C-alpha cells in the first residue's frame, strides 16, 4: 500500500517495478484546465507555479483529441491534413533493405541480392489487403495513411501484429490498427499508468480494453499485450512524438492549429452574418410628437384598451395602408415624422481577407505545410516563394516520415520478416537462430517516400544535372531526393537498353548528338576528313549542324532509283550505281561525324 501511495504522489522508483517520475509536481501544483477556446495545452499564467509538461500533456489529451478529431471530420482542416499526409507517405513508403553484410558474413553482392529479394516479397505482402491487414480491408500503403490520420487526430498510432493463416494466404504476419482510445484509462498503481505497463522503469506493453465488434460493448478487464515477444518479434506498437523528456502518451500536433482554425470559423460566420444584414432593409420612423401629445390624441380610445395600445394599433393600420411594397411608391407619413434607412457597417473586404489569411497561415504552420498547399490558393505565388515555402517545411515532413510513419513501417517489416523466415519463405545463413542473434543486422532498413514538391521541374532538373556534372553530389543522393532507389533506376535503364537493342532501336538514354550541349575550348574542335578526302576543322556546333544537314539531304533521296520512260538500260545502270553511292556517302559521313562527336564527349 505504501508503494502505491508513493506512486500516486510521484515518488515511485524505489522498487524494480516503480514508474520513473522524478519529483513530479502532480501532488504539489493545482489542476490547471486546458484553454476553453483553442483546446491546446494552456497552463494558465500563474507565476510561481511549476508544472511538468508531460503531466500537462496527459491531462489535456482527451479534450484536445476530441476537438482535433471534430475539426478533421467537420471542416476544411481535413483537406489540409490530407495534403500533409500526401507529402509524408504519398501512396506508401517503400523499403530500402540494407543488411549489415560485415556482421552477417556476406559479401556486398550477396547482401544486395538478398535485400532485393526481400523487398520484392515484402511488396507482394504489402500490396494485398488480405495478406497484410487482419481485417482484409486496407493495403499497407492505406494503413500508413490511416496511421498518420490517427497521429494528427489523437497524436498517437496504435498497432498490433497478430499471426493468422487464412485460406489462400502466402504469409501469416498481419497488422491490426486500433484507436488509441482503446488503451485503458487505469488508475496509477505501481506497474500501470496511462494504459501502459512498466517494468524496471520502462514501458513493456499495452493495457487494452477489448471491444466487441458487433455489440460495441467493452470488457471490464484489461488485456495486456507486450511490445515484443520473448524472441524479440514485435507484438504491438504505440507511436507518438515527444514534447517532454518524461512523457508516456502523445498529443495531437494540431494543438497549435486549433485556436486559429476555430477563430477562422467564427470569422467566417460573422462575415456571412454581416453580409446578410447588409442585404436587409431597415426603415426607422422618427416622430417629433411627445408622449403626452400622443396620449391626448388617443384619449377617446376604448375603455378596455390602454392609450398606448390604441396609439400603436392606429399607427400600424396607417402604415399597413402605406407600405413599402410595390416600389416605386409614394410613402405617406404621419405629421412630424421622417423616414430613415439604416444599414450595417462592417470592415472592408481587404482587411477581412488579410486577417483570414493570417489565421490560415497559423494553421498551415502547425500542419507542417505551406499556406498555398494547405488552402490551394496560389494567387500571388512565385517560383521562389513556393520553393522557399516547401524548403522551409520539408524538414518537418522528413521528421514525421521517419519518427511516425517510418517507425510503424519498420515494426511491421520486422514482424513480417521474422514470420517469413520461420515459414521458410526467406532464407538466412544459419537459420532462424542466427536471425535472432543478429536481428538488428538483418532488419536494417530505410523507408522512402515522395520527393519534395517542385514549382518548376525544369529548373530542378537543371540544378540536379549541374550538381552531378560538378561532382558535388551522387546518383544515390539525387535518386533519394526523388524518392527512388538508385540501384532500381540503373537496373531499369539496363533492361530498357537491352530491350531497345533487341528490337533494333537506339539506346533511349543516349541523347541525339545534334541536341547535346557540347563542351567548349580546345576539346571543342573536330578534325574531320570527308569521304572525298577533304580535311576540315569543325566546332561541336558546326559538326552538329553538319549532321543535321546530311540527315535532311539523305531523307530527300528516294530509297531506290526509278528510271524514266524510254531510258537506255546502260544509262539506268550507271544512274542507279550513282544513286546508291550517294546514299552510302551520306550514311558514312553521318556515322563518321557522330563517332568523332561521341569520342570528344567521352574525352571531355
Coordinates of C-alpha atoms in Angstrom, one line a residue:
X1 CA 0.0 0.0 0.0
X2 CA 2.8 2.4 0.9
X3 CA 4.4 1.8 -2.5
X4 CA 1.1 2.6 -4.2
X5 CA 0.7 5.9 -2.3
X6 CA 4.3 6.8 -3.4
X7 CA 3.4 6.1 -7.0
X8 CA 0.3 8.3 -6.8
X9 CA 2.3 11.1 -5.2
X10 CA 5.1 10.9 -7.8
X11 CA 7.8 9.3 -5.6
X12 CA 7.9 5.9 -7.2
X13 CA 11.0 4.2 -8.3
X14 CA 12.3 2.5 -5.1
X15 CA 11.4 -0.9 -6.4
X16 CA 12.1 -2.6 -9.7
X17 CA 8.5 -2.0 -10.8
X18 CA 8.4 1.6 -10.0
X19 CA 7.3 4.2 -12.5
X20 CA 10.1 6.8 -13.1
X21 CA 8.5 10.1 -12.0
X22 CA 11.4 12.2 -10.6
X23 CA 9.9 14.8 -8.2
X24 CA 6.7 15.1 -10.1
X25 CA 4.7 18.2 -9.4
X26 CA 1.4 16.3 -9.7
X27 CA 0.8 16.5 -6.0
X28 CA 2.1 20.0 -5.5
X29 CA 0.5 22.0 -8.3
X30 CA -3.2 22.7 -8.7
X31 CA -5.2 21.3 -11.5
X32 CA -4.8 23.7 -14.4
X33 CA -7.5 23.4 -17.1
X34 CA -6.8 23.5 -20.7
X35 CA -7.8 26.5 -22.7
X36 CA -11.5 26.7 -23.2
X37 CA -11.3 28.2 -26.7
X38 CA -8.4 26.6 -28.5
X39 CA -8.2 23.3 -26.8
X40 CA -4.4 23.4 -26.5
X41 CA -2.0 22.7 -23.7
X42 CA -2.5 26.1 -22.0
X43 CA -1.1 26.1 -18.5
X44 CA -2.6 29.4 -17.3
X45 CA -0.1 32.2 -16.5
X46 CA 0.3 31.6 -12.8
X47 CA 3.6 33.0 -11.5
X48 CA 5.5 30.7 -9.1
X49 CA 3.7 27.5 -10.1
X50 CA 5.7 24.9 -12.0
X51 CA 4.0 22.1 -13.9
X52 CA 5.7 19.3 -15.8
X53 CA 4.9 19.4 -19.5
X54 CA 4.4 15.6 -19.5
X55 CA 1.7 15.9 -16.9
X56 CA 0.0 18.8 -18.8
X57 CA 0.0 16.7 -22.0
X58 CA -1.5 13.7 -20.2
X59 CA -4.3 15.9 -18.6
X60 CA -5.2 17.7 -21.8
X61 CA -5.0 14.7 -24.2
X62 CA -8.7 13.8 -24.1
X63 CA -10.1 17.3 -24.8
X64 CA -7.6 18.2 -27.5
X65 CA -8.1 14.8 -29.2
X66 CA -11.8 15.3 -29.2
X67 CA -11.5 18.8 -30.7
X68 CA -8.9 17.8 -33.2
X69 CA -10.9 14.8 -34.5
X70 CA -14.0 17.0 -34.7
X71 CA -12.1 19.6 -36.8
X72 CA -10.7 16.9 -39.1
X73 CA -14.1 15.5 -39.9
X74 CA -16.3 18.6 -40.0
X75 CA -14.1 21.3 -41.6
X76 CA -11.6 22.1 -44.3
X77 CA -8.8 21.2 -41.9
X78 CA -9.3 17.6 -43.0
X79 CA -8.3 18.5 -46.6
X80 CA -5.2 20.3 -45.3
X81 CA -4.2 17.3 -43.3
X82 CA -4.7 15.1 -46.3
X83 CA -2.3 17.3 -48.2
X84 CA 0.3 17.0 -45.4
X85 CA -0.2 13.2 -45.3
X86 CA 0.3 13.1 -49.0
X87 CA 3.7 14.7 -48.6
X88 CA 4.7 12.4 -45.8
X89 CA 3.7 9.0 -47.2
X90 CA 2.2 9.5 -50.6
X91 CA 0.8 6.2 -51.8
X92 CA 3.0 4.4 -49.2
X93 CA 6.6 4.3 -48.0
X94 CA 8.8 1.8 -49.8
X95 CA 11.6 -0.2 -48.0
X96 CA 15.2 0.0 -48.9
X97 CA 16.6 -3.0 -47.1
X98 CA 20.3 -2.5 -46.0
X99 CA 21.5 -5.5 -44.1
X100 CA 24.9 -5.2 -42.3
X101 CA 26.9 -7.5 -44.5
X102 CA 30.0 -7.5 -42.3
X103 CA 28.2 -8.9 -39.2
X104 CA 26.3 -11.5 -41.2
X105 CA 29.3 -12.7 -43.2
X106 CA 28.1 -11.7 -46.6
X107 CA 29.8 -10.0 -49.5
X108 CA 28.3 -6.8 -50.8
X109 CA 26.8 -8.6 -53.8
X110 CA 25.2 -11.3 -51.6
X111 CA 23.7 -8.7 -49.3
X112 CA 22.3 -6.8 -52.2
X113 CA 20.8 -9.8 -53.8
X114 CA 19.2 -10.9 -50.5
X115 CA 17.8 -7.3 -49.9
X116 CA 16.3 -7.0 -53.4
X117 CA 14.6 -10.4 -53.0
X118 CA 13.2 -9.4 -49.6
X119 CA 11.9 -6.2 -51.0
X120 CA 10.0 -8.0 -53.8
X121 CA 8.4 -10.4 -51.3
X122 CA 7.5 -7.6 -48.9
X123 CA 5.8 -5.7 -51.8
X124 CA 3.8 -8.8 -52.6
X125 CA 2.6 -8.8 -48.9
X126 CA 2.1 -5.1 -48.7
X127 CA 0.0 -4.6 -51.8
X128 CA -2.6 -7.2 -50.9
X129 CA -5.1 -6.3 -48.1
X130 CA -5.8 -10.0 -47.5
X131 CA -2.2 -10.6 -46.7
X132 CA -1.2 -7.6 -44.6
X133 CA -4.4 -6.4 -42.9
X134 CA -6.0 -8.5 -40.2
X135 CA -9.4 -7.2 -41.3
X136 CA -8.6 -7.7 -45.0
X137 CA -9.6 -4.1 -45.9
X138 CA -6.5 -2.0 -46.4
X139 CA -3.2 -2.3 -48.2
X140 CA -0.1 -1.4 -46.3
X141 CA 0.0 2.0 -48.0
X142 CA -3.5 2.7 -46.9
X143 CA -2.7 1.7 -43.4
X144 CA 0.2 4.2 -43.4
X145 CA -2.2 6.9 -44.3
X146 CA -4.6 5.7 -41.5
X147 CA -1.8 5.8 -39.0
X148 CA -0.9 9.4 -40.0
X149 CA -4.6 10.5 -39.7
X150 CA -4.7 9.0 -36.2
X151 CA -1.5 10.8 -35.4
X152 CA -2.9 14.2 -36.5
X153 CA -6.2 13.4 -34.6
X154 CA -5.0 12.0 -31.3
X155 CA -1.3 12.3 -31.5
X156 CA -0.9 8.5 -31.3
X157 CA -0.9 5.4 -33.5
X158 CA -1.7 2.0 -32.0
X159 CA -1.0 -1.2 -33.9
X160 CA -0.9 -4.9 -33.1
X161 CA 0.9 -7.6 -35.0
X162 CA -1.1 -10.9 -34.8
X163 CA -0.4 -14.1 -36.7
X164 CA -3.1 -15.7 -38.8
X165 CA -3.1 -18.0 -41.8
X166 CA -6.2 -17.8 -43.9
X167 CA -7.1 -19.8 -46.9
X168 CA -5.1 -18.6 -49.9
X169 CA -2.6 -16.6 -47.9
X170 CA 1.1 -16.9 -48.5
X171 CA 2.1 -15.1 -45.3
X172 CA 1.0 -15.4 -41.7
X173 CA 2.0 -11.9 -40.5
X174 CA -0.9 -9.4 -40.1
X175 CA -1.3 -5.8 -38.9
X176 CA -4.2 -4.7 -36.8
X177 CA -4.8 -1.0 -36.3
X178 CA -6.7 0.2 -33.2
X179 CA -7.9 3.5 -32.0
X180 CA -5.6 4.9 -29.3
X181 CA -8.7 5.4 -27.0
X182 CA -8.7 1.6 -26.6
X183 CA -5.8 2.0 -24.2
X184 CA -7.0 1.5 -20.7
X185 CA -7.5 4.5 -18.5
X186 CA -6.3 2.6 -15.5
X187 CA -5.5 4.3 -12.2
X188 CA -2.0 5.0 -11.2
X189 CA -0.6 1.9 -9.5
X190 CA 2.9 0.5 -9.2
X191 CA 3.0 -1.1 -12.6
X192 CA 0.3 0.6 -14.7
X193 CA -0.1 4.2 -15.8
X194 CA -1.9 5.7 -18.8
X195 CA -2.7 2.4 -20.3
X196 CA 0.9 1.2 -20.2
X197 CA 2.6 -1.4 -18.0
X198 CA 6.0 -0.6 -16.7
X199 CA 8.8 -2.9 -15.6
X200 CA 12.2 -1.8 -14.5
X201 CA 11.4 1.8 -15.1
X202 CA 10.3 1.4 -18.8
X203 CA 7.1 0.6 -20.5
X204 CA 6.9 -3.1 -21.7
X205 CA 3.4 -3.4 -23.1
X206 CA -0.1 -2.1 -23.5
X207 CA -3.3 -2.5 -21.4
X208 CA -6.2 -2.7 -23.9
X209 CA -9.9 -2.6 -23.5
X210 CA -11.3 -5.2 -25.8
X211 CA -14.4 -4.2 -27.7
X212 CA -17.0 -6.5 -29.3
X213 CA -17.2 -5.6 -33.0
X214 CA -20.9 -6.4 -33.2
X215 CA -22.4 -5.0 -29.9
X216 CA -19.8 -2.4 -29.3
X217 CA -19.5 -3.4 -25.6
X218 CA -16.2 -3.0 -23.9
X219 CA -14.7 -5.5 -21.5
X220 CA -14.2 -4.5 -17.9
X221 CA -10.9 -6.2 -17.6
X222 CA -7.7 -5.0 -19.3
X223 CA -5.8 -7.2 -21.7
X224 CA -2.0 -7.0 -21.5
X225 CA -0.2 -7.0 -24.9
X226 CA 3.7 -6.8 -24.6
X227 CA 5.6 -4.7 -27.1
X228 CA 7.8 -7.7 -28.1
X229 CA 7.7 -11.4 -27.6
X230 CA 10.5 -13.3 -25.8
X231 CA 12.2 -13.9 -29.2
X232 CA 12.1 -10.1 -29.9
X233 CA 9.3 -10.2 -32.5
X234 CA 7.1 -7.0 -32.4
X235 CA 3.7 -7.7 -31.0
X236 CA 2.4 -4.2 -30.5
X237 CA 3.4 -0.6 -31.1
X238 CA 2.4 2.8 -29.6
X239 CA 3.9 5.6 -31.7
X240 CA 3.8 9.3 -30.8
X241 CA 6.0 12.3 -30.9
X242 CA 7.6 13.6 -27.7
X243 CA 7.2 17.1 -26.3
X244 CA 8.7 16.4 -22.9
X245 CA 11.6 14.2 -21.6
X246 CA 9.1 12.3 -19.4
X247 CA 6.0 11.6 -21.5
X248 CA 4.2 8.3 -21.9
X249 CA 1.3 9.3 -24.2
X250 CA 1.1 11.6 -27.3
X251 CA -0.9 14.6 -28.1
X252 CA -2.2 15.9 -31.4
X253 CA 0.2 18.1 -33.4
X254 CA -2.9 20.1 -34.3
X255 CA -2.8 21.7 -30.9
X256 CA -1.3 24.9 -32.3
X257 CA -3.7 24.9 -35.3
X258 CA -7.0 24.5 -33.3
X259 CA -7.2 28.0 -32.0
X260 CA -6.7 29.9 -35.3
X261 CA -8.9 27.3 -37.0
X262 CA -11.8 27.9 -34.7
X263 CA -11.2 31.7 -34.9
X264 CA -11.4 31.4 -38.7
X265 CA -14.8 29.6 -38.3
X266 CA -16.1 32.4 -36.2
X267 CA -14.8 35.0 -38.6
X268 CA -16.5 33.2 -41.5
X269 CA -19.8 33.1 -39.6
X270 CA -19.6 36.7 -38.6
X271 CA -18.7 37.8 -42.2
X272 CA -21.7 35.8 -43.5
X273 CA -24.0 37.3 -40.9
X274 CA -22.7 40.8 -41.8
X275 CA -23.3 40.2 -45.5
X276 CA -26.9 39.1 -44.8
X277 CA -27.6 42.1 -42.6
X278 CA -26.2 44.4 -45.3
X279 CA -28.7 43.0 -47.7
X280 CA -31.6 43.6 -45.2
X281 CA -33.5 46.9 -45.4
X282 CA -34.2 48.6 -42.0
X283 CA -36.6 51.5 -42.0
X284 CA -36.9 53.8 -38.9
X285 CA -39.6 56.4 -38.5
X286 CA -38.8 59.3 -36.3
X287 CA -41.6 61.4 -34.8
X288 CA -41.5 64.9 -33.2
X289 CA -44.6 64.3 -31.1
X290 CA -44.2 64.0 -27.3
X291 CA -45.7 61.1 -25.3
X292 CA -48.3 63.4 -23.7
X293 CA -49.5 64.6 -27.1
X294 CA -49.8 61.1 -28.3
X295 CA -51.8 60.1 -25.3
X296 CA -54.2 63.1 -25.8
X297 CA -54.8 62.1 -29.4
X298 CA -55.9 58.7 -28.4
X299 CA -57.7 59.7 -25.1
X300 CA -61.0 58.7 -26.6
X301 CA -59.9 55.1 -27.0
X302 CA -61.9 52.1 -25.9
X303 CA -62.1 51.8 -22.1
X304 CA -60.8 48.2 -22.3
X305 CA -57.8 49.3 -24.3
X306 CA -54.9 51.5 -23.0
X307 CA -53.9 54.7 -24.7
X308 CA -50.6 53.3 -25.9
X309 CA -52.3 50.2 -27.4
X310 CA -54.7 52.4 -29.2
X311 CA -51.8 54.5 -30.5
X312 CA -49.9 51.6 -31.7
X313 CA -52.9 50.0 -33.4
X314 CA -53.8 53.2 -35.2
X315 CA -50.2 53.6 -36.5
X316 CA -50.0 50.0 -37.6
X317 CA -53.2 50.4 -39.5
X318 CA -52.0 53.6 -41.1
X319 CA -48.7 52.1 -42.2
X320 CA -50.4 49.0 -43.5
X321 CA -52.2 51.1 -45.9
X322 CA -48.9 52.9 -46.8
X323 CA -46.4 50.1 -47.0
X324 CA -43.1 49.9 -48.9
X325 CA -44.2 47.0 -51.0
X326 CA -44.6 47.5 -54.7
X327 CA -42.0 50.2 -55.2
X328 CA -41.8 52.7 -56.7
X329 CA -44.4 54.1 -54.5
X330 CA -45.3 57.3 -52.6
X331 CA -45.0 56.9 -48.8
X332 CA -47.4 59.0 -46.7
X333 CA -46.2 59.5 -43.1
X334 CA -48.0 60.9 -40.1
X335 CA -47.4 64.6 -39.3
X336 CA -44.0 65.3 -37.8
X337 CA -42.4 62.0 -38.9
X338 CA -39.4 61.3 -41.1
X339 CA -38.3 58.0 -42.7
X340 CA -34.6 56.9 -42.4
X341 CA -32.9 53.8 -43.9
X342 CA -30.3 52.1 -41.8
X343 CA -27.5 49.6 -42.9
X344 CA -24.9 47.6 -41.1
X345 CA -21.3 48.9 -41.3
X346 CA -18.6 46.2 -41.4
X347 CA -14.9 46.1 -42.0
X348 CA -13.6 46.2 -45.6
X349 CA -13.3 43.1 -47.6
X350 CA -9.5 43.6 -47.9
X351 CA -9.0 43.7 -44.1
X352 CA -11.1 40.6 -43.6
X353 CA -9.2 38.7 -46.3
X354 CA -5.8 39.7 -44.8
X355 CA -7.0 38.5 -41.3
X356 CA -8.4 35.3 -42.7
X357 CA -5.1 34.6 -44.5
X358 CA -3.2 35.2 -41.2
X359 CA -5.3 32.6 -39.5
X360 CA -4.8 30.1 -42.3
X361 CA -1.1 30.7 -42.1
X362 CA -1.0 29.8 -38.4
X363 CA -3.0 26.6 -39.1
X364 CA -0.7 25.6 -42.0
X365 CA 2.4 26.2 -40.0
X366 CA 1.2 23.7 -37.3
X367 CA 0.4 21.2 -40.1
X368 CA 3.9 21.4 -41.5
X369 CA 2.9 22.5 -45.0
X370 CA 2.8 25.9 -46.8
X371 CA -0.2 28.2 -47.0
X372 CA -0.7 27.5 -50.7
X373 CA -0.6 23.8 -50.2
X374 CA -3.0 23.9 -47.3
X375 CA -5.6 26.2 -49.0
X376 CA -5.0 25.6 -52.7
X377 CA -4.7 29.4 -53.1
X378 CA -1.7 30.1 -55.3
X379 CA -2.7 33.7 -56.2
X380 CA 0.4 35.9 -56.0
X381 CA 2.8 33.0 -55.6
X382 CA 6.0 32.9 -57.5
X383 CA 8.6 30.1 -58.2
X384 CA 10.9 31.4 -55.4
X385 CA 8.1 31.8 -52.8
X386 CA 6.7 28.3 -53.4
X387 CA 10.1 26.8 -53.4
X388 CA 11.1 28.6 -50.2
X389 CA 7.7 27.5 -48.6
X390 CA 8.4 23.9 -49.5
X391 CA 12.0 24.0 -48.4
X392 CA 11.1 25.6 -45.0
X393 CA 8.6 22.9 -44.1
X394 CA 10.3 19.9 -45.7
X395 CA 12.5 19.1 -42.7
X396 CA 9.3 18.7 -40.6
X397 CA 7.9 16.4 -43.3
X398 CA 11.0 14.2 -43.2
X399 CA 11.0 14.2 -39.4
X400 CA 7.4 12.9 -39.2
X401 CA 8.1 10.5 -42.0
X402 CA 10.9 8.9 -40.0
X403 CA 9.6 9.1 -36.5
X404 CA 5.9 8.3 -37.1
X405 CA 5.2 6.6 -40.4
X406 CA 8.7 5.1 -40.6
X407 CA 8.5 3.6 -37.1
X408 CA 5.2 1.9 -37.9
X409 CA 6.6 0.6 -41.2
X410 CA 9.8 -0.7 -39.5
X411 CA 8.0 -2.6 -36.7
X412 CA 5.6 -4.1 -39.3
X413 CA 8.5 -5.1 -41.5
X414 CA 10.3 -6.8 -38.6
X415 CA 7.2 -8.8 -37.7
X416 CA 6.7 -9.8 -41.3
X417 CA 10.3 -10.8 -41.9
X418 CA 10.5 -13.0 -38.8
X419 CA 7.4 -14.9 -39.8
X420 CA 8.7 -15.2 -43.4
X421 CA 11.9 -16.7 -42.1
X422 CA 10.1 -19.1 -39.8
X423 CA 7.9 -20.3 -42.7
X424 CA 10.9 -20.8 -45.0
X425 CA 9.9 -18.1 -47.5
X426 CA 13.0 -16.0 -46.8
X427 CA 16.3 -17.9 -46.1
X428 CA 19.1 -16.5 -44.0
X429 CA 22.5 -18.1 -43.3
X430 CA 22.5 -20.0 -40.0
X431 CA 18.7 -20.3 -40.0
X432 CA 16.3 -18.7 -37.5
X433 CA 18.6 -19.0 -34.5
X434 CA 21.2 -16.8 -36.4
X435 CA 18.5 -14.3 -37.3
X436 CA 17.5 -13.9 -33.6
X437 CA 21.2 -13.4 -32.7
X438 CA 21.7 -10.8 -35.4
X439 CA 18.2 -9.4 -35.7
X440 CA 19.2 -5.8 -36.0
X441 CA 21.7 -6.5 -38.7
X442 CA 19.1 -8.3 -40.8
X443 CA 16.2 -5.8 -40.3
X444 CA 18.1 -2.6 -41.0
X445 CA 16.0 -0.7 -43.5
X446 CA 15.3 2.8 -44.8
X447 CA 11.8 4.0 -45.8
X448 CA 11.5 6.2 -48.8
X449 CA 8.5 8.4 -49.7
X450 CA 7.6 11.1 -52.2
X451 CA 10.1 13.8 -53.1
X452 CA 9.7 17.4 -52.2
X453 CA 7.2 19.2 -54.4
X454 CA 8.8 21.4 -57.1
X455 CA 7.3 24.6 -58.5
X456 CA 9.4 24.2 -61.8
X457 CA 10.6 20.7 -62.7
X458 CA 12.8 22.1 -65.5
X459 CA 14.8 24.3 -63.1
X460 CA 15.0 21.5 -60.5
X461 CA 16.3 19.1 -63.2
X462 CA 18.9 21.5 -64.4
X463 CA 20.1 22.1 -60.8
X464 CA 20.4 18.3 -60.3
X465 CA 22.3 18.0 -63.6
X466 CA 24.7 20.7 -62.5
X467 CA 25.4 19.0 -59.2
X468 CA 26.1 15.7 -60.9
X469 CA 28.4 17.3 -63.5
X470 CA 30.4 19.2 -61.0
X471 CA 30.8 16.2 -58.7
X472 CA 29.2 17.8 -55.7
X473 CA 26.5 15.0 -55.4
X474 CA 26.0 11.4 -56.3
X475 CA 23.3 9.4 -58.2
X476 CA 22.3 7.8 -55.0
X477 CA 21.6 11.2 -53.3
X478 CA 19.8 12.6 -56.3
X479 CA 17.6 9.5 -56.6
X480 CA 16.9 9.5 -52.8
X481 CA 15.7 13.2 -53.1
X482 CA 13.2 12.0 -55.7
X483 CA 12.1 9.0 -53.5
X484 CA 13.8 6.5 -55.8
X485 CA 16.4 3.8 -55.3
X486 CA 19.5 4.4 -57.5
X487 CA 20.1 0.6 -57.9
X488 CA 16.5 0.2 -59.2
X489 CA 17.0 3.1 -61.6
X490 CA 20.2 1.7 -63.1
X491 CA 18.7 -1.8 -63.3
X492 CA 15.7 -0.5 -65.1
X493 CA 17.8 1.5 -67.5
X494 CA 19.8 -1.6 -68.3
X495 CA 16.6 -3.5 -69.1
X496 CA 15.3 -0.7 -71.3
X497 CA 18.6 -0.5 -73.2
X498 CA 18.7 -4.3 -73.7
X499 CA 15.1 -4.4 -75.0
X500 CA 15.7 -1.4 -77.3
X501 CA 18.7 -3.2 -78.9
X502 CA 16.7 -6.4 -79.3
X503 CA 14.0 -4.6 -81.4
X504 CA 16.5 -2.6 -83.4
X505 CA 16.1 0.8 -81.7
X506 CA 18.9 3.1 -80.4
X507 CA 19.7 3.4 -76.7
X508 CA 16.8 5.5 -75.3
X509 CA 19.1 7.1 -72.7
X510 CA 21.7 8.5 -75.1
X511 CA 20.8 11.9 -76.4
X512 CA 20.9 12.8 -80.1
X513 CA 24.4 14.2 -80.8
X514 CA 22.8 17.1 -82.6
X515 CA 21.0 18.2 -79.5
X516 CA 23.7 17.7 -76.9
X517 CA 25.2 20.7 -75.2
X518 CA 28.8 20.1 -76.1
X519 CA 31.9 21.3 -74.3
X520 CA 33.9 24.4 -75.4
X521 CA 37.6 25.2 -75.5
X522 CA 40.5 23.2 -77.1
X523 CA 38.4 20.0 -77.0
X524 CA 35.6 21.6 -79.0
X525 CA 37.5 21.1 -82.3
X526 CA 36.9 18.1 -84.5
X527 CA 39.4 17.3 -87.2
X528 CA 37.1 15.8 -89.8
X529 CA 38.1 14.2 -93.1
X530 CA 35.3 13.9 -95.6
X531 CA 34.8 10.8 -97.8
X532 CA 36.2 12.8 -100.7
X533 CA 39.5 13.3 -98.8
X534 CA 38.9 16.9 -97.8
X535 CA 40.1 17.7 -94.3
X536 CA 38.4 20.4 -92.2
X537 CA 38.2 21.6 -88.6
X538 CA 34.8 21.8 -87.1
X539 CA 33.5 23.0 -83.7
X540 CA 30.9 20.9 -81.9
X541 CA 28.1 23.2 -83.0
X542 CA 29.3 23.1 -86.6
X543 CA 29.6 19.3 -86.5
X544 CA 26.1 19.0 -85.1
X545 CA 24.7 21.3 -87.8
X546 CA 26.6 19.2 -90.4
X547 CA 25.0 16.0 -89.1
X548 CA 21.5 17.6 -89.2
X549 CA 22.1 18.9 -92.8
X550 CA 23.4 15.5 -94.0
X551 CA 20.4 13.7 -92.4
X552 CA 18.0 16.0 -94.2
X553 CA 19.7 15.5 -97.5
X554 CA 19.7 11.7 -97.0
X555 CA 16.0 11.7 -96.3
X556 CA 15.4 13.7 -99.5
X557 CA 16.9 10.9 -101.6
X558 CA 14.4 8.1 -102.6
X559 CA 15.1 4.7 -101.3
X560 CA 15.6 3.3 -104.8
X561 CA 16.4 4.9 -108.2
X562 CA 13.4 4.8 -110.6
X563 CA 14.3 5.1 -114.3
X564 CA 12.3 7.4 -116.6
X565 CA 10.3 6.1 -119.5
X566 CA 12.5 5.3 -122.6
X567 CA 15.7 5.4 -120.6
X568 CA 18.6 3.2 -122.0
X569 CA 19.4 0.2 -119.8
X570 CA 23.1 1.2 -119.7
X571 CA 22.2 4.7 -118.5
X572 CA 19.8 3.3 -115.9
X573 CA 22.6 1.1 -114.5
X574 CA 25.0 3.9 -114.2
X575 CA 22.5 6.2 -112.6
X576 CA 21.4 3.5 -110.1
X577 CA 25.0 2.9 -109.1
X578 CA 25.5 6.7 -108.6
X579 CA 22.3 6.8 -106.5
X580 CA 23.5 4.0 -104.3
X581 CA 26.9 5.7 -103.9
X582 CA 25.2 8.9 -102.8
X583 CA 23.2 7.1 -100.1
X584 CA 26.3 5.3 -98.9
X585 CA 28.2 8.6 -98.8
X586 CA 25.5 10.2 -96.5
X587 CA 25.5 7.1 -94.2
X588 CA 29.2 7.1 -93.9
X589 CA 29.6 10.8 -93.4
X590 CA 26.9 10.9 -90.6
X591 CA 28.4 7.8 -88.9
X592 CA 31.9 9.3 -89.0
X593 CA 30.8 12.7 -87.6
X594 CA 28.7 11.1 -84.8
X595 CA 31.6 8.8 -83.8
X596 CA 34.0 11.7 -83.5
X597 CA 31.5 13.8 -81.6
X598 CA 31.0 10.9 -79.1
X599 CA 34.7 10.4 -78.8
X600 CA 35.3 14.0 -77.9
X601 CA 32.4 14.0 -75.4
X602 CA 33.9 11.0 -73.6
X603 CA 37.3 12.6 -73.6
X604 CA 35.8 15.8 -72.2

